[in-house]
Amino acid sequence: MDITFENVSYIYQQHSPFAHKAIDQLSFHIPSGTFVAIVGHTGSGKSTLIQHLNGLVQPTAGKVKIGDFELTAEKKPKHLKQLRSKVGVVFQYPEHQLFEETVAKDISFGPKNFGVGDSEIQRRVTEALQAVGLSADYVERSPFDLSGGQMRRVAIAGVLATKPNVLVLDEPTAGLDPRGQKEMMEMFYERHRSEQLTTILVTHSMEDAVTYADHVIILNKGSKYMEGKPEEVFVQKEALQQVQLDVPEMVAFINRWNEKFHTKLPFTKQSERELATAITAVLKGGKSHE
Amino acid sequence: MNNAMVIGQYVPGNSVVHRLDPRTKITIIFIFVFVVFLANNVWSYTILTVFALLSMITSRVPLRFVLKGLTPVWFLIIFTFLLHVIITKEGDVVFEIFTFQVYSGGLIQGFAISMRFFLLILVTSLLTLTTTPIEITDAIESMLQPLKKVKFPVHELALMMSISLRFIPTLLQETDKISKAQASRGVDFRTGKLKDRIQAVVPLLVPLFVSAFKRAEELAMAMEARGYQGGEGRTKLRELKFTKLDVGIYILFIFVILGLFFTRN
Ligand SMILES: Nc1ncnc2c1ncn2[C@@H]1O[C@H](COP(=O)(O)OP(=O)(O)OP(=O)(O)O)[C@@H](O)[C@H]1O
Ligand SMILES: [Mg+2]
């Protein structure tokens, strides 16, 4: 599903002394099937933005289009349930939403609300548990006896089980151990590709944004600050530092290397191995260069 | 939930009313609530109304915000007015609607009672609009000090109050977050049959209780870890201070009350 924002603004507690503009005149377009990273300093409006994607909030001005659904300030949105069955959202700290007696029941909750049949739910529960790296032994356990990381996985499985077309992830790996973080991101990426999802990832990790995203949107104080391919956006060190963001480690390394050895290695989202090869080539051919 | 207005939610500011000692505010409002019932003619009502409106204006809280906060109460005020107009049959008939006669006594009485009501709510909401919850609890703790003599746990009571007040916004925020998360999983809190809607509350309440208990436990642990052991010998970060401003306001208020006694009949 294509996603379009047209001059969207959102004001919390409008018409009160506490009014606060969290999104300001935001416009962008995300074609179906894209993996988008949304990056920004804390409080820049990322979480507010993604709440527009399944109609949890209505823009106070402007228009949001998700596939055939339209959200505007004026009209009360219709068919919200249908929209929500197509757009799955993994919130920041999703483990807080667990409430059922068993893991299986909690994962079934979403699909059941969207009218999925029992046998299909069964299949999805098994599949989702496996996807998040939990063994089938967990189905009958209480979600409240699990560790924080395990609870997170169950909550994520609960969203995956609704089989959305658009998957929205709000810092899904914050607070997981490094290995768990990597596994989780790989899993999302794998699903993104195999199920042709449109994925929107809110993240503080420039590494994740570079590794997985086709497109990056950088927010600052509720407005779009930069937008483009990761290899274009993430090389602009000064511009990023203006909004308290860093370049990815890889870019930082290439920059320092170039400075020190007066070379002009470009950043092309290359892997560490590719970079090593390029450096070796430069070193070998280096003599003739200088 | 997000845009819901809390009646009398504190509005930060630096007006005279904000700077008054909260004990002064509470005392004056307490007395005001009683003297409102002494007013019984146009002049006495005018004096009280002018006092209330002047305080409101001095506080610089946007009038629109105050009136909006009163929305749920308007209904009650109008209802009281109509009730009196209908029931009271004193004085002359002023006009007639269909066969129903409206008496002057009814109009006056209705107006007086709803005015009282309006003044009471305006003044009490002024307290919470201009005083932080913490200041209010500090004031109550300080005003209840004498009860300590009879072993009444004043400090503990104040602590409980301030902790609960502190966590109300947190709890509201949490409610908002969890209800959004469950709405994303297809729960419909707004429409459907009553039975379904009651059932829809379970996925909201369970996580809310879980996190409230967790928070309480964490808070208790954090307080102990930082050496909290009750009120004995504890000093305060914010000392309540009685200033010249408070004296001025008290004097003004005494004149208001004197004026009230001279004008009422
Ligand atoms: N319920 C709310 N009521 C009022 N203001 C809010 C509310 N939620 C968020 N805000 C404000 O809106 C702004 C954007 O918040 P948002 O949660 O979207 O930021 P974020 O980019 O997700 O930050 P983080 O990286 O810390 O999660 C912040 O300044 C925040 O204070
Ligand atoms: Mg956020």
Tab-separated table of C-alpha atoms in Angstrom, chain B:
chain	number	residue	atom	x	y	z
B	1	MET	CA	-7.914	10.895	26.046
B	2	ASN	CA	-5.127	13.051	24.728
B	3	ASN	CA	-7.095	16.152	24.133
B	4	ALA	CA	-9.415	15.701	27.069
B	5	MET	CA	-9.364	18.645	29.374
B	6	VAL	CA	-8.999	17.979	33.044
B	7	ILE	CA	-11.206	20.311	35.062
B	8	GLY	CA	-8.974	22.723	36.907
B	9	GLN	CA	-5.719	21.326	35.561
B	10	TYR	CA	-2.835	23.495	36.727
B	11	VAL	CA	-1.895	26.254	34.296
B	12	PRO	CA	1.648	27.476	34.946
B	13	GLY	CA	2.050	31.188	35.479
B	14	ASN	CA	3.576	33.881	37.614
B	15	SER	CA	0.557	36.019	38.480
B	16	VAL	CA	-0.229	37.360	41.937
B	17	VAL	CA	-2.651	34.495	42.427
B	18	HIS	CA	0.016	31.962	41.501
B	19	ARG	CA	2.484	33.489	43.932
B	20	LEU	CA	0.188	33.502	46.941
B	21	ASP	CA	0.971	31.058	49.716
B	22	PRO	CA	-1.224	28.031	48.981
B	23	ARG	CA	-2.369	28.108	52.624
B	24	THR	CA	-3.735	31.593	52.048
B	25	LYS	CA	-5.575	30.455	48.953
B	26	ILE	CA	-7.079	27.454	50.676
B	27	THR	CA	-8.146	29.491	53.720
B	28	ILE	CA	-9.733	32.242	51.670
B	29	ILE	CA	-11.552	29.820	49.425
B	30	PHE	CA	-12.757	27.872	52.432
B	31	ILE	CA	-14.218	31.034	53.947
B	32	PHE	CA	-15.575	32.145	50.582
B	33	VAL	CA	-17.509	28.904	50.219
B	34	PHE	CA	-19.334	29.742	53.456
B	35	VAL	CA	-19.936	33.421	52.906
B	36	VAL	CA	-21.439	32.797	49.482
B	37	PHE	CA	-24.459	31.546	51.357
B	38	LEU	CA	-24.795	34.834	53.241
B	39	ALA	CA	-25.396	36.870	50.110
B	40	ASN	CA	-29.086	37.671	49.776
B	41	ASN	CA	-29.492	40.780	47.631
B	42	VAL	CA	-28.146	42.341	44.482
B	43	TRP	CA	-25.386	44.268	46.207
B	44	SER	CA	-23.991	41.387	48.217
B	45	TYR	CA	-23.935	39.192	45.124
B	46	THR	CA	-22.222	41.935	43.181
B	47	ILE	CA	-19.456	42.225	45.758
B	48	LEU	CA	-18.769	38.477	45.690
B	49	THR	CA	-18.934	38.290	41.914
B	50	VAL	CA	-16.562	41.193	41.484
B	51	PHE	CA	-14.132	39.551	43.913
B	52	ALA	CA	-14.290	36.218	42.068
B	53	LEU	CA	-13.952	37.755	38.615
B	54	LEU	CA	-11.116	40.033	39.684
B	55	SER	CA	-9.204	37.048	41.075
B	56	MET	CA	-9.833	35.205	37.834
B	57	ILE	CA	-8.556	38.111	35.740
B	58	THR	CA	-5.521	38.659	37.957
B	59	SER	CA	-4.586	34.992	37.624
B	60	ARG	CA	-4.202	35.492	33.831
B	61	VAL	CA	-5.540	32.019	33.159
B	62	PRO	CA	-7.168	32.289	29.706
B	63	LEU	CA	-10.891	32.794	30.259
B	64	ARG	CA	-11.707	30.440	27.416
B	65	PHE	CA	-9.846	27.669	29.196
B	66	VAL	CA	-11.676	28.313	32.457
B	67	LEU	CA	-15.081	28.299	30.798
B	68	LYS	CA	-14.297	25.160	28.845
B	69	GLY	CA	-13.325	23.439	32.069
B	70	LEU	CA	-16.746	24.411	33.419
B	71	THR	CA	-18.627	22.770	30.518
B	72	PRO	CA	-19.859	19.767	32.480
B	73	VAL	CA	-21.100	22.096	35.202
B	74	TRP	CA	-23.061	24.478	32.958
B	75	PHE	CA	-25.687	21.850	32.619
B	76	LEU	CA	-26.126	21.646	36.388
B	77	ILE	CA	-26.266	25.411	36.717
B	78	ILE	CA	-28.946	25.777	34.061
B	79	PHE	CA	-30.859	22.850	35.471
B	80	THR	CA	-30.910	24.437	38.952
B	81	PHE	CA	-32.113	27.696	37.459
B	82	LEU	CA	-34.989	26.074	35.590
B	83	LEU	CA	-35.968	24.006	38.590
B	84	HIS	CA	-36.363	27.109	40.728
B	85	VAL	CA	-38.234	28.979	38.058
B	86	ILE	CA	-40.701	26.144	37.742
B	87	ILE	CA	-41.219	25.348	41.405
B	88	THR	CA	-41.251	28.733	43.147
B	89	LYS	CA	-44.597	30.521	43.097
B	90	GLU	CA	-43.900	33.781	44.906
B	91	GLY	CA	-44.163	37.414	43.886
B	92	ASP	CA	-45.947	38.580	40.754
B	93	VAL	CA	-46.479	36.752	37.530
B	94	VAL	CA	-43.889	38.145	35.134
B	95	PHE	CA	-44.952	36.380	31.972
B	96	GLU	CA	-46.717	33.308	30.808
B	97	ILE	CA	-45.537	30.545	28.493
B	98	PHE	CA	-48.544	28.619	27.207
B	99	THR	CA	-50.459	28.100	30.430
B	100	PHE	CA	-47.441	28.137	32.637
B	101	GLN	CA	-46.886	31.165	34.820
B	102	VAL	CA	-43.426	32.360	35.635
B	103	TYR	CA	-43.227	34.256	38.933
B	104	SER	CA	-40.741	37.019	39.722
B	105	GLY	CA	-39.817	35.186	42.925
B	106	GLY	CA	-38.882	32.126	40.922
B	107	LEU	CA	-36.680	34.097	38.563
B	108	ILE	CA	-34.884	35.840	41.399
B	109	GLN	CA	-34.418	32.680	43.413
B	110	GLY	CA	-33.271	30.712	40.385
B	111	PHE	CA	-30.811	33.394	39.463
B	112	ALA	CA	-29.466	33.663	43.003
B	113	ILE	CA	-28.937	29.946	43.475
B	114	SER	CA	-27.264	29.355	40.116
B	115	MET	CA	-25.081	32.404	40.739
B	116	ARG	CA	-23.981	30.861	44.026
B	117	PHE	CA	-23.215	27.652	42.278
B	118	PHE	CA	-21.260	29.414	39.577
B	119	LEU	CA	-19.207	31.417	42.086
B	120	LEU	CA	-18.396	28.327	44.154
B	121	ILE	CA	-17.109	26.409	41.177
B	122	LEU	CA	-15.254	29.353	39.699
B	123	VAL	CA	-13.369	30.033	42.921
B	124	THR	CA	-12.544	26.432	43.756
B	125	SER	CA	-11.320	25.715	40.248
B	126	LEU	CA	-9.182	28.837	40.541
B	127	LEU	CA	-7.325	27.072	43.356
B	128	THR	CA	-6.344	24.069	41.252
B	129	LEU	CA	-5.781	26.181	38.156
B	130	THR	CA	-3.137	28.281	39.877
B	131	THR	CA	-1.668	25.899	42.454
B	132	THR	CA	0.378	22.803	41.720
B	133	PRO	CA	-0.853	19.598	43.364
B	134	ILE	CA	2.372	19.480	45.338
B	135	GLU	CA	1.773	22.955	46.765
B	136	ILE	CA	-1.724	21.941	47.757
B	137	THR	CA	-0.528	18.877	49.626
B	138	ASP	CA	2.253	20.848	51.295
B	139	ALA	CA	-0.323	23.380	52.416
B	140	ILE	CA	-2.657	20.724	53.734
B	141	GLU	CA	0.176	19.042	55.592
B	142	SER	CA	1.158	22.305	57.178
B	143	MET	CA	-2.428	23.220	58.074
B	144	LEU	CA	-3.080	19.813	59.633
B	145	GLN	CA	0.034	19.988	61.853
B	146	PRO	CA	-2.004	20.487	65.046
B	147	LEU	CA	-3.580	17.061	64.517
B	148	LYS	CA	-0.162	15.494	65.046
B	149	LYS	CA	-0.699	15.989	68.760
B	150	VAL	CA	-3.453	13.388	68.664
B	151	LYS	CA	-1.210	10.952	66.743
B	152	PHE	CA	-2.904	11.581	63.405
B	153	PRO	CA	-0.452	10.515	60.624
B	154	VAL	CA	-0.352	13.905	58.906
B	155	HIS	CA	2.911	13.377	57.072
B	156	GLU	CA	1.956	9.946	55.774
B	157	LEU	CA	-1.389	11.252	54.590
B	158	ALA	CA	0.259	14.120	52.748
B	159	LEU	CA	2.804	11.758	51.205
B	160	MET	CA	0.060	9.446	49.996
B	161	MET	CA	-1.783	12.387	48.516
B	162	SER	CA	1.211	13.787	46.716
B	163	ILE	CA	2.203	10.398	45.325
B	164	SER	CA	-1.292	9.763	44.014
B	165	LEU	CA	-1.474	13.217	42.505
B	166	ARG	CA	1.933	12.788	40.949
B	167	PHE	CA	0.888	9.581	39.243
B	168	ILE	CA	-2.446	10.700	37.845
B	169	PRO	CA	-0.904	12.163	34.649
B	170	THR	CA	1.349	9.124	34.324
B	171	LEU	CA	-1.621	6.820	34.610
B	172	LEU	CA	-3.585	8.831	32.062
B	173	GLN	CA	-0.645	8.669	29.679
B	174	GLU	CA	-0.346	4.951	30.192
B	175	THR	CA	-4.063	4.466	29.591
B	176	ASP	CA	-3.725	6.389	26.371
B	177	LYS	CA	-0.760	4.315	25.213
B	178	ILE	CA	-2.274	0.934	26.031
B	179	SER	CA	-5.658	1.757	24.571
B	180	LYS	CA	-3.906	2.812	21.366
B	181	ALA	CA	-1.896	-0.400	21.279
B	182	GLN	CA	-5.017	-2.517	21.767
B	183	ALA	CA	-6.960	-0.463	19.239
B	184	SER	CA	-4.209	-1.320	16.754
B	185	ARG	CA	-4.874	-4.970	17.487
B	186	GLY	CA	-8.503	-4.470	16.513
B	187	VAL	CA	-10.226	-3.638	19.807
B	188	ASP	CA	-13.100	-1.254	19.365
B	189	PHE	CA	-13.724	0.826	22.480
B	190	ARG	CA	-16.254	3.164	20.920
B	191	THR	CA	-18.910	1.224	19.093
B	192	GLY	CA	-20.631	-2.125	19.337
B	193	LYS	CA	-22.907	-3.765	21.888
B	194	LEU	CA	-22.618	-2.886	25.561
B	195	LYS	CA	-21.446	-6.391	26.387
B	196	ASP	CA	-18.673	-6.175	23.790
B	197	ARG	CA	-17.644	-2.777	25.014
B	198	ILE	CA	-17.399	-3.961	28.608
B	199	GLN	CA	-15.285	-6.875	27.428
B	200	ALA	CA	-13.071	-4.493	25.504
B	201	VAL	CA	-12.008	-2.921	28.785
B	202	VAL	CA	-10.219	-6.057	30.025
B	203	PRO	CA	-7.232	-5.708	27.634
B	204	LEU	CA	-6.927	-2.150	28.899
B	205	LEU	CA	-7.300	-2.707	32.632
B	206	VAL	CA	-5.028	-5.720	33.039
B	207	PRO	CA	-1.880	-4.038	31.655
B	208	LEU	CA	-2.782	-0.854	33.525
B	209	PHE	CA	-2.943	-2.648	36.880
B	210	VAL	CA	0.188	-4.621	36.158
B	211	SER	CA	2.157	-1.491	35.445
B	212	ALA	CA	0.643	0.435	38.371
B	213	PHE	CA	1.708	-2.283	40.812
B	214	LYS	CA	5.123	-2.507	39.241
B	215	ARG	CA	5.517	1.239	39.508
B	216	ALA	CA	4.441	1.262	43.147
B	217	GLU	CA	6.956	-1.447	43.981
B	218	GLU	CA	9.742	0.355	42.145
B	219	LEU	CA	8.912	3.638	43.817
B	220	ALA	CA	8.945	2.072	47.275
B	221	MET	CA	12.288	0.483	46.547
B	222	ALA	CA	13.767	3.672	45.146
B	223	MET	CA	12.588	5.646	48.173
B	224	GLU	CA	14.104	3.185	50.588
B	225	ALA	CA	17.313	3.044	48.612
B	226	ARG	CA	17.581	6.791	49.013
B	227	GLY	CA	17.103	6.572	52.753
B	228	TYR	CA	13.489	7.577	53.180
B	229	GLN	CA	12.183	6.558	56.590
B	230	GLY	CA	9.173	8.687	57.346
B	231	GLY	CA	8.491	12.247	58.327
B	232	GLU	CA	10.511	12.598	61.556
B	233	GLY	CA	13.096	15.347	61.176
B	234	ARG	CA	12.631	15.634	57.440
B	235	THR	CA	13.252	19.052	55.949
B	236	LYS	CA	11.530	20.488	52.931
B	237	LEU	CA	12.872	21.537	49.561
B	238	ARG	CA	10.101	24.035	49.028
B	239	GLU	CA	9.327	25.976	52.185
B	240	LEU	CA	5.922	27.572	52.246
B	241	LYS	CA	6.345	31.294	52.811
B	242	PHE	CA	3.829	33.724	54.154
B	243	THR	CA	4.621	37.098	52.549
B	244	LYS	CA	3.363	40.685	52.530
B	245	LEU	CA	1.340	39.717	49.483
B	246	ASP	CA	-0.647	37.282	51.612
B	247	VAL	CA	-1.235	39.931	54.288
B	248	GLY	CA	-2.507	42.274	51.581
B	249	ILE	CA	-4.896	39.690	50.225
B	250	TYR	CA	-6.212	38.865	53.687
B	251	ILE	CA	-6.901	42.551	54.350
B	252	LEU	CA	-8.648	42.871	51.001
B	253	PHE	CA	-10.707	39.809	51.761
B	254	ILE	CA	-11.712	41.157	55.177
B	255	PHE	CA	-13.041	44.254	53.424
B	256	VAL	CA	-14.992	42.046	51.034
B	257	ILE	CA	-16.603	40.266	53.962
B	258	LEU	CA	-17.318	43.526	55.790
B	259	GLY	CA	-18.878	44.861	52.600
B	260	LEU	CA	-20.979	41.738	52.421
B	261	PHE	CA	-22.278	42.196	55.970
B	262	PHE	CA	-23.146	45.850	55.340
B	263	THR	CA	-25.010	45.232	52.121
B	264	ARG	CA	-26.976	42.078	52.949
B	265	ASN	CA	-30.323	42.545	54.613
